[in-house]
Short mmCIF file of C-alpha atoms in Angstrom, two decimals:
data_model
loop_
_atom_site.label_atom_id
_atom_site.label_comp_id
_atom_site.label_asym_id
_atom_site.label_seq_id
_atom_site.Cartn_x
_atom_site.Cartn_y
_atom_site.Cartn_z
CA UNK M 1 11.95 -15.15 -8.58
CA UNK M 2 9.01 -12.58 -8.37
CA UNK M 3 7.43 -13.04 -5.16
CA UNK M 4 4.27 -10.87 -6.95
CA UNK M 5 3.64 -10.58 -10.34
CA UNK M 6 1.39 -8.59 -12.22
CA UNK M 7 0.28 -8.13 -16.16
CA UNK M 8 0.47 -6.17 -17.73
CA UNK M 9 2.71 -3.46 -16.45
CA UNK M 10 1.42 -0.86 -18.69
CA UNK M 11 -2.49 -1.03 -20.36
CA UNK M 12 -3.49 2.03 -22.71
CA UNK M 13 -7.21 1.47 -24.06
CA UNK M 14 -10.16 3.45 -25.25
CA UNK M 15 -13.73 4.29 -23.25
CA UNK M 16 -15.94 1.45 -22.84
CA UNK M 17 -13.64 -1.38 -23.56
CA UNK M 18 -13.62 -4.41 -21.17
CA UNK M 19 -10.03 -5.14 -19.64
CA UNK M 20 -8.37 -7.69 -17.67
CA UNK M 21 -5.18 -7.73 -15.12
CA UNK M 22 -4.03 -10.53 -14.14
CA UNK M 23 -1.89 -11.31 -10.37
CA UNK M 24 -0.30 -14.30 -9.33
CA UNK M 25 1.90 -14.68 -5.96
CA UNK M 26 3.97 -17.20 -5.27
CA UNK M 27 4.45 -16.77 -1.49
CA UNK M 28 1.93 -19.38 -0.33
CA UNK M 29 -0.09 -16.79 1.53
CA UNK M 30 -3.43 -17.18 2.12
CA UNK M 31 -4.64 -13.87 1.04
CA UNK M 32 -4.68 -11.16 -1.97
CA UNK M 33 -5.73 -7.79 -2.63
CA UNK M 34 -6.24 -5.62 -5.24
CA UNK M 35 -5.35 -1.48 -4.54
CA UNK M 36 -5.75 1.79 -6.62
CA UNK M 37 -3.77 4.37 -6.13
CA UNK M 38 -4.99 7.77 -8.00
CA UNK M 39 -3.84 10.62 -9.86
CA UNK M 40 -3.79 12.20 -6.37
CA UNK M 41 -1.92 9.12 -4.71
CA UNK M 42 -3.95 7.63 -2.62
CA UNK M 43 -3.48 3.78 -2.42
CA UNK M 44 -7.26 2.85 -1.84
CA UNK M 45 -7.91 -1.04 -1.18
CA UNK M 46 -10.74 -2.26 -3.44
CA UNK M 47 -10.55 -6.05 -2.76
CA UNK M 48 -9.33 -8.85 -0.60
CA UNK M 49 -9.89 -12.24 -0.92
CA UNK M 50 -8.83 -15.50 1.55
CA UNK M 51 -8.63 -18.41 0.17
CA UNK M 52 -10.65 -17.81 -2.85
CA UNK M 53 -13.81 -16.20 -0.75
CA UNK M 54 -14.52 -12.42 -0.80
CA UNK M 55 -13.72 -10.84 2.09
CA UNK M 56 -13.40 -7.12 1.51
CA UNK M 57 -15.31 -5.33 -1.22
CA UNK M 58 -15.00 -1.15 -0.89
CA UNK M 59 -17.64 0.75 -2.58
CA UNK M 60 -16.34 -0.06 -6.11
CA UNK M 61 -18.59 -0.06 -9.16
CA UNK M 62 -19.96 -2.93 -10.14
CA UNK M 63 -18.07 -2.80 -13.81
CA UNK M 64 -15.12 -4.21 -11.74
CA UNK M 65 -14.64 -7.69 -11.24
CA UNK M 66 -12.05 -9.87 -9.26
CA UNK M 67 -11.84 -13.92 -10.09
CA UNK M 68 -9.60 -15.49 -7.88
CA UNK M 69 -9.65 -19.37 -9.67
CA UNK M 70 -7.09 -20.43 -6.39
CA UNK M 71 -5.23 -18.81 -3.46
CA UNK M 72 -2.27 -17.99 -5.85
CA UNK M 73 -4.10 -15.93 -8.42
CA UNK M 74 -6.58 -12.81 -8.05
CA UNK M 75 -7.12 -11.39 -11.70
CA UNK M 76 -9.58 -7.86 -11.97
CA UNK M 77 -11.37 -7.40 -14.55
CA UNK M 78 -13.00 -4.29 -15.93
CA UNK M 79 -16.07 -3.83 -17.57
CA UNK M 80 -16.85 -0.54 -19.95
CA UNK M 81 -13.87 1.43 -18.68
CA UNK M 82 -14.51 5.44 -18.41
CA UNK M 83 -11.50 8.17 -18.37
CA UNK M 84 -12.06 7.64 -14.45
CA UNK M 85 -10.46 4.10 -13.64
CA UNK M 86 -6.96 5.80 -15.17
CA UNK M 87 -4.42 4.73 -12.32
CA UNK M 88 -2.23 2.63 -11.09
CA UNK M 89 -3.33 -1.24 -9.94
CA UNK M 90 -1.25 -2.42 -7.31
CA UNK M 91 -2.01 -6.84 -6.50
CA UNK M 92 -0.54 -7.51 -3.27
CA UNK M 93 -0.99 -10.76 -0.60
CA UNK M 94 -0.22 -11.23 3.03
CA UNK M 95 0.15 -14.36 4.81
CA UNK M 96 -2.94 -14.40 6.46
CA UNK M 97 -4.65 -11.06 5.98
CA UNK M 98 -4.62 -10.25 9.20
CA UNK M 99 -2.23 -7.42 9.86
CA UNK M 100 1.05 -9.07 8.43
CA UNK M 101 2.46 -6.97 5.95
CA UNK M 102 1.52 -7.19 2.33
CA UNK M 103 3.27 -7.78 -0.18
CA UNK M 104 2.90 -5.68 -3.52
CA UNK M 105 3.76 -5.99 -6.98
CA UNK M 106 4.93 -3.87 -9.63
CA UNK M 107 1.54 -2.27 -10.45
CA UNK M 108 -0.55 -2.18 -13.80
CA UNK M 109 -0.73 1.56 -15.16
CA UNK M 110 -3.85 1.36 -16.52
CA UNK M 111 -4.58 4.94 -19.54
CA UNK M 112 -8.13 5.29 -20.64
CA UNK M 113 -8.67 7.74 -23.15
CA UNK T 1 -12.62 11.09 5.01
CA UNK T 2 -8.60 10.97 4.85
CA UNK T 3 -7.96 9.05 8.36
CA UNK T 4 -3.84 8.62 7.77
CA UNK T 5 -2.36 11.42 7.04
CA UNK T 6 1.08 12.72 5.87
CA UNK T 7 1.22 16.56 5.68
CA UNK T 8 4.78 16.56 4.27
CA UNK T 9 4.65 15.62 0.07
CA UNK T 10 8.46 16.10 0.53
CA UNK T 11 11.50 16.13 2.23
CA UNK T 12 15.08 16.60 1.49
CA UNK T 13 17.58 15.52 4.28
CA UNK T 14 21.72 15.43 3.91
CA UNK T 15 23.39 12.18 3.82
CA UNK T 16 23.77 11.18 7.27
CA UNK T 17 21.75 13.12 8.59
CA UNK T 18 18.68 12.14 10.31
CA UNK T 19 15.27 11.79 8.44
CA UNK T 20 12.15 12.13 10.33
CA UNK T 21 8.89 11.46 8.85
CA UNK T 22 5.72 12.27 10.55
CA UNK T 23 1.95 10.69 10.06
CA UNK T 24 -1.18 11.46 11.76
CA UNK T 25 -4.08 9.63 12.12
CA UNK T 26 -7.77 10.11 13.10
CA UNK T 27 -9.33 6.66 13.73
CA UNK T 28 -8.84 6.23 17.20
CA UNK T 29 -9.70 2.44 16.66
CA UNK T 30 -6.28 1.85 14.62
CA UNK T 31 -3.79 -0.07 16.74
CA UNK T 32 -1.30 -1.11 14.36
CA UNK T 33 0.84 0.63 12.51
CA UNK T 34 3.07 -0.19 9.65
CA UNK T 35 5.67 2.36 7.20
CA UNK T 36 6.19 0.96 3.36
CA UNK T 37 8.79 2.58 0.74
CA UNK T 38 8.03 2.74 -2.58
CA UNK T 39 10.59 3.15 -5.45
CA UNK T 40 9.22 4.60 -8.99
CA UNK T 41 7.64 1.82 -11.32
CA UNK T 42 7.88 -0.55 -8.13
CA UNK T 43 5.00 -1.57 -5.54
CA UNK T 44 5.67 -0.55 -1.87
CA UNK T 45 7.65 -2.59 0.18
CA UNK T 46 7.44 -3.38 3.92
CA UNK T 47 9.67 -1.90 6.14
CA UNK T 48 8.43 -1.87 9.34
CA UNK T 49 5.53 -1.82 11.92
CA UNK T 50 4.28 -0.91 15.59
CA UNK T 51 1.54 -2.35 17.42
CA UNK T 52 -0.27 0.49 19.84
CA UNK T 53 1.01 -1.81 22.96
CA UNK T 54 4.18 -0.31 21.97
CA UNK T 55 5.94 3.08 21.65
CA UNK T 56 8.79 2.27 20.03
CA UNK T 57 10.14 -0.11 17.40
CA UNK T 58 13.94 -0.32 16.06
CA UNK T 59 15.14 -2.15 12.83
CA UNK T 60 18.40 -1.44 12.33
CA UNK T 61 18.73 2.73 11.00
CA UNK T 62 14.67 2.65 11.01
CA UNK T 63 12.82 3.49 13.98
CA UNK T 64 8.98 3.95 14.39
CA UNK T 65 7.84 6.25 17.27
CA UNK T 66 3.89 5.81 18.78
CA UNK T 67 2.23 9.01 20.66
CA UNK T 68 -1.23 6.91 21.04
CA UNK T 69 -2.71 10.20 22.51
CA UNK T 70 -1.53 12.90 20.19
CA UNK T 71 -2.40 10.23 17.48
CA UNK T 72 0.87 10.80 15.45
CA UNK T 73 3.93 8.18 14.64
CA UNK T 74 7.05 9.08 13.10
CA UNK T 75 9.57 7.40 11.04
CA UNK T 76 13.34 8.03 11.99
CA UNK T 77 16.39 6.69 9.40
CA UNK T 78 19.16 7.41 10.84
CA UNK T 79 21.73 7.77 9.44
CA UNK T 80 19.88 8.77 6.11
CA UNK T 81 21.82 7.34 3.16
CA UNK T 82 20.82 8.12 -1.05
CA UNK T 83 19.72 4.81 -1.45
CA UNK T 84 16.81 5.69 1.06
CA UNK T 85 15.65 8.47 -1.19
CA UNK T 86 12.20 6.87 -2.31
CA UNK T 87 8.22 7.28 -1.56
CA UNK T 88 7.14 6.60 2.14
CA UNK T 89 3.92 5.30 2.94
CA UNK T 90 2.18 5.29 6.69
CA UNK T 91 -0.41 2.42 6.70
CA UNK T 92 -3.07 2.09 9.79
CA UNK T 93 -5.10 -0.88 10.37
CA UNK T 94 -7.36 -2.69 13.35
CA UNK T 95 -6.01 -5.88 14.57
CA UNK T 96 -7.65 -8.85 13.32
CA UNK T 97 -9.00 -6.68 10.28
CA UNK T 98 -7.74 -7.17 6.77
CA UNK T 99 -8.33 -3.32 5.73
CA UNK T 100 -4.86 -1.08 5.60
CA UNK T 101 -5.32 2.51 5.31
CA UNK T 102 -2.39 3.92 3.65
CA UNK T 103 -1.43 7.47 3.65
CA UNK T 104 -0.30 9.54 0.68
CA UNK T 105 3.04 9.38 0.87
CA UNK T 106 6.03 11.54 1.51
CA UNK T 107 9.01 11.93 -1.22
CA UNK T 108 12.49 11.36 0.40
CA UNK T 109 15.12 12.46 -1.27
CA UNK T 110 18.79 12.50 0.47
CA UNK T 111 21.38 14.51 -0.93
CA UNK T 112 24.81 12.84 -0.87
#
């Protein structure tokens, strides 16, 4: 059973078109986080969220959007894509966000073109 | 500002052999310390941490090394088998913060 799951794995769509990726753990831990990791590898955290509430948002343009409806789910949604949000989308969660480890899933390798 | 670094994009070690992979960092306020592997098409997975209180943690072949005032840790798999061959990743955090700042990565590959 998937401990992390993320959809979809693989997302190829044109500039300016509004996208969704959806997360879902089913760990029972408190928090969830969305990362990027770039064309130059960096895995950059853009999001966390604890129990639903916002708790880390890194300087990440407002055309990107997480909804987290309960603990277990943290979608991110995109708004007017450009060729720069091509990358990978890694969800991950972590029992309580507070330096246990997280736990990733597969990643979402998101083309714009 | 790149505050976890890992100056090695690659390594290539012999099976059995020891691998040693190295990590700086610049933040003097991290004090824990944690090493992820990453397979291709997979997300990274936990392997192991270090708090600063500590200079040394074993799991088995893995071992993390602390030197608080050189800021550097190392990752040592000994002994090095194929099925280690993957993407490591040094992450740095501050206790009781949710932020992990994760390195670049270095490519293991070991050569049976």
């Amino acid at each position: 059973d998937t401990a992390v799951s993320q959809t979809p794995k693989y997302l190829v769509t044109q500039m300016g078109n509004d996208k969704s990726i959806k997360c879902e753990q089913n760990l029972g831990h408190d928090t969830m986080y969305w990362y990027k990791q770039d064309s130059k590898k960096f895995l950059k955290i853009m999001f966390s969220y604890n129990n639903k509430e916002l708790i880390i948002n890194e300087t990440v343009p407002n055309r990107f959007s997480p909804k987290s409806p309960d603990k277990a789910h943290l979608n991110l949604h995109i708004n007017s894509l450009e060729l720069g949000d091509s990358a990978v989308y890694f969800c991950a969660s972590s029992q309580d966000g507070y330096n246990s480890p997280l736990h990733f899933g597969n990643g979402t390798r998101l083309t714009v073109t | 500002d790149q505050q976890v670094k890992q100056n090695s994009p690659s390594l290539s070690v012999q099976e059995g052999r020891i691998s040693i992979l190295n990590c700086d960092y610049t933040n003097s306020m991290f004090d824990y310390f944690l090493w992820y592997k990453k397979y291709p098409a997979e997300g990274p997975t936990f392997l192991i941490s270090i708090s600063s209180i500590k200079d040394k943690n074993e799991d088995g072949r893995f071992t993390v090394f602390l030197n608080k005032s050189a800021k550097h840790l190392s990752l040592h798999i000994v002994p090095s088998q194929p099925g280690d061959s993957a993407v490591y990743f040094c992450a740095a955090s501050v206790l009781g913060y949710q932020k992990v700042t994760f390195g670049t990565g270095t490519k293991l590959q070991v050569i049976p």
